[in-house]
Backbone as numpy.savetxt, mean C-alpha at the origin, in Angstrom:
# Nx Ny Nz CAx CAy CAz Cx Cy Cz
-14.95 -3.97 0.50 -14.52 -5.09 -0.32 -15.28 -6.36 0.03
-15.97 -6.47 1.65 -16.17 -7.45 1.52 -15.46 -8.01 2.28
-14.25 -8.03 1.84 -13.54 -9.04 2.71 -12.34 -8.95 3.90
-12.27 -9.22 4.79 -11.46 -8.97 5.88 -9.91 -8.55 5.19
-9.54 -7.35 5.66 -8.33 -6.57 5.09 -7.71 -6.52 6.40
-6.11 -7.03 6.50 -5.19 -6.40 7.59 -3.88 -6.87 7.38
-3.60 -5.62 7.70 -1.93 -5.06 7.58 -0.89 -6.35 8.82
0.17 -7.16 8.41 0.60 -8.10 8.57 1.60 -7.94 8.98
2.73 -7.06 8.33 3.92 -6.21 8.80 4.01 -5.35 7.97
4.31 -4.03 8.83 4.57 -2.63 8.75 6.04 -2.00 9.19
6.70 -1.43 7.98 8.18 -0.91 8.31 8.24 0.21 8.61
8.22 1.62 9.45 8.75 2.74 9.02 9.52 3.16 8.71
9.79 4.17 8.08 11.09 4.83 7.75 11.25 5.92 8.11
12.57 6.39 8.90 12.62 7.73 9.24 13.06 8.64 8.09
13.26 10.38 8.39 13.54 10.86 7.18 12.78 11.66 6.88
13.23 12.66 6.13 12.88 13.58 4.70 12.27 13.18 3.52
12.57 11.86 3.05 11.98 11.48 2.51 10.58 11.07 2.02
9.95 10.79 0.82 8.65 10.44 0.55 8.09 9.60 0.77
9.29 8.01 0.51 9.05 7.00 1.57 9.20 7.08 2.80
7.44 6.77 3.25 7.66 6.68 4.71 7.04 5.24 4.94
7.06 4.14 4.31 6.51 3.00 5.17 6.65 1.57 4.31
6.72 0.60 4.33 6.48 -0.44 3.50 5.43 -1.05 4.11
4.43 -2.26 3.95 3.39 -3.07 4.56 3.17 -4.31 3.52
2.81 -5.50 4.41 2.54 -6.06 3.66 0.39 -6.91 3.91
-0.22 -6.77 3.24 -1.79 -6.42 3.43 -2.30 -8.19 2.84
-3.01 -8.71 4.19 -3.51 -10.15 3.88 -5.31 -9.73 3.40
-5.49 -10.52 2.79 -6.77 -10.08 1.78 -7.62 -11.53 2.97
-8.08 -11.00 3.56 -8.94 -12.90 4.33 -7.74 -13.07 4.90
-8.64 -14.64 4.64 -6.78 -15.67 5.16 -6.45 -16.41 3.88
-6.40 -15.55 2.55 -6.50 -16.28 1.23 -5.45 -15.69 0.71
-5.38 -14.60 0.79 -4.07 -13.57 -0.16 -3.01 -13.02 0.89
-1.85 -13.07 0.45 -0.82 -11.60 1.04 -0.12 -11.09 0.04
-0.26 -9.64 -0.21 0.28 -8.79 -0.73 1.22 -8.18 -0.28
2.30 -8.23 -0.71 3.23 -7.66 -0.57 4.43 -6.35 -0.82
4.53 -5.86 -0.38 5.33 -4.71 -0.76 4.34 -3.05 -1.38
3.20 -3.49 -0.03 3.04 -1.74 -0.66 3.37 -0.72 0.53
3.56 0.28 0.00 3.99 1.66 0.67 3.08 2.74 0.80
3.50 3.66 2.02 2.77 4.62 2.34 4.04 5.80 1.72
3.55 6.98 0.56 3.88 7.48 0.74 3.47 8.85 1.10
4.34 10.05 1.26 4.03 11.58 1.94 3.64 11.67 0.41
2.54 12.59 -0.14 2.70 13.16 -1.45 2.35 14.64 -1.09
1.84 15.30 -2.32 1.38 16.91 -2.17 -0.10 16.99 -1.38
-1.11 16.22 -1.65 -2.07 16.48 -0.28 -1.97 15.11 0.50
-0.91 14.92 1.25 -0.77 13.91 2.48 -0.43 12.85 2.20
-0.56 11.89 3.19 -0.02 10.70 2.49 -0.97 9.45 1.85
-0.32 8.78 1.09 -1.20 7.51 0.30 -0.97 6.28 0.46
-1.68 5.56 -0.11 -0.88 4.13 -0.26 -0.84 3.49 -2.05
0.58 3.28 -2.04 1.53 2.92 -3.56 1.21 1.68 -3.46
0.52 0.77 -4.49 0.63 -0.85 -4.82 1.81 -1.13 -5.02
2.06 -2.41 -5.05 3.83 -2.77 -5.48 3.58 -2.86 -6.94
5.13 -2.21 -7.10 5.41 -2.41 -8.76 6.40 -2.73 -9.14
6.63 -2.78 -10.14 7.93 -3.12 -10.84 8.57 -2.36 -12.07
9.88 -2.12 -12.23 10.40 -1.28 -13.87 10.30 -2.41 -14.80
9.58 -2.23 -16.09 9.57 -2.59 -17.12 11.31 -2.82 -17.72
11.29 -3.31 -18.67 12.78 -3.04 -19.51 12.60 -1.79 -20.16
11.21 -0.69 -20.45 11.33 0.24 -20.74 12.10 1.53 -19.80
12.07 0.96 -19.00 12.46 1.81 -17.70 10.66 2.44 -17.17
10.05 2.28 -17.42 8.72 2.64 -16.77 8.33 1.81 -15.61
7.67 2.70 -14.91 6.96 1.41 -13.69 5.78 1.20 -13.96
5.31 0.44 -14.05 4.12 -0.50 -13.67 3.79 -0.94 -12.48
2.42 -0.99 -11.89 1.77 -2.19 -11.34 1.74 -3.05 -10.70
1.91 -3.87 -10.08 1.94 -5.56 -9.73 0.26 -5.67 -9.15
-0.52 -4.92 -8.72 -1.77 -4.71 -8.19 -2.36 -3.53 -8.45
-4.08 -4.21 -8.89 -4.31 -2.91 -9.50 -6.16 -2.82 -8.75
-6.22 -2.39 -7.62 -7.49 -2.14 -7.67 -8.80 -1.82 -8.17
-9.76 -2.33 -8.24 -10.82 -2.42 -9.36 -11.77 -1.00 -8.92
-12.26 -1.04 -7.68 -13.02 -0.37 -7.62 -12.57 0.85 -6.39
-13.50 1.64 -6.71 -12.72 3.02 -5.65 -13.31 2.33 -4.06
-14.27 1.76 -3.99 -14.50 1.05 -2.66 -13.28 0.02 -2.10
-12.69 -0.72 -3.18 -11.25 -1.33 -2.35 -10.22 -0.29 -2.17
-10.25 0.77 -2.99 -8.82 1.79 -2.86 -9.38 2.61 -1.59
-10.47 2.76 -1.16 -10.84 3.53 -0.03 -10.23 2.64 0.91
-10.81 1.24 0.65 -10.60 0.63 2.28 -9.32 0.39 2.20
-8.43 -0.44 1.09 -6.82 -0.24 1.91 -6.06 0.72 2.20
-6.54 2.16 1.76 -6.16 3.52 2.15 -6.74 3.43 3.69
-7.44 2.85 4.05 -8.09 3.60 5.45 -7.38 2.36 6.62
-7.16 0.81 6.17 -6.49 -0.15 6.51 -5.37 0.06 6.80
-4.53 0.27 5.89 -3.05 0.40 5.84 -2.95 1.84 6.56
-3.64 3.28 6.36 -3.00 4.56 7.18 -3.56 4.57 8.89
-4.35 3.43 8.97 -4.93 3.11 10.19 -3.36 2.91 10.97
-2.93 1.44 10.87 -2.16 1.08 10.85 -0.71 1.64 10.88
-0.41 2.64 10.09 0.72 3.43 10.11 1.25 4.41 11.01
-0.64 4.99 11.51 -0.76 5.77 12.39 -0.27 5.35 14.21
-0.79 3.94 14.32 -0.29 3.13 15.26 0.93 3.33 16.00
């Protein structure tokens, strides 16, 4: 990206569950993002942008990565981090 990426606070969660993490990811010292998650899926785990339900009942979005070079690095940022 370019630009200095790091994880700010990190929640785990114990459990069975799919949620396993919340984080919140400072972009520099310019941005903080808030509210994304690590979850378990079918090949391992990922990282979920924050979103929100529509009034359709659909989720959406709140962050949407442009290029597969930023979705690499906050995948590798944030599961760095989780791993900790």
């Amino acid at each position: 990206m370019g630009t200095e990426l790091a994880v700010k606070r990190l929640v785990k969660f114990e459990g069975d569950g799919s949620l396993k993490a919340y984080c919140d990811l400072a972009i520099g010292d310019q941005f903080l993002v808030k509210g994304l998650r690590v979850v378990q899926g079918k090949n391992g785990l990922f990282v979920s942008m924050p979103r929100e339900q529509g009034k359709d009942q659909k989720w959406y979005d709140n962050v949407v990565l442009l290029t597969d070079k930023a979705k690499t690095d906050v995948n590798r940022v944030v599961l760095e981090a989780y791993h900790t």
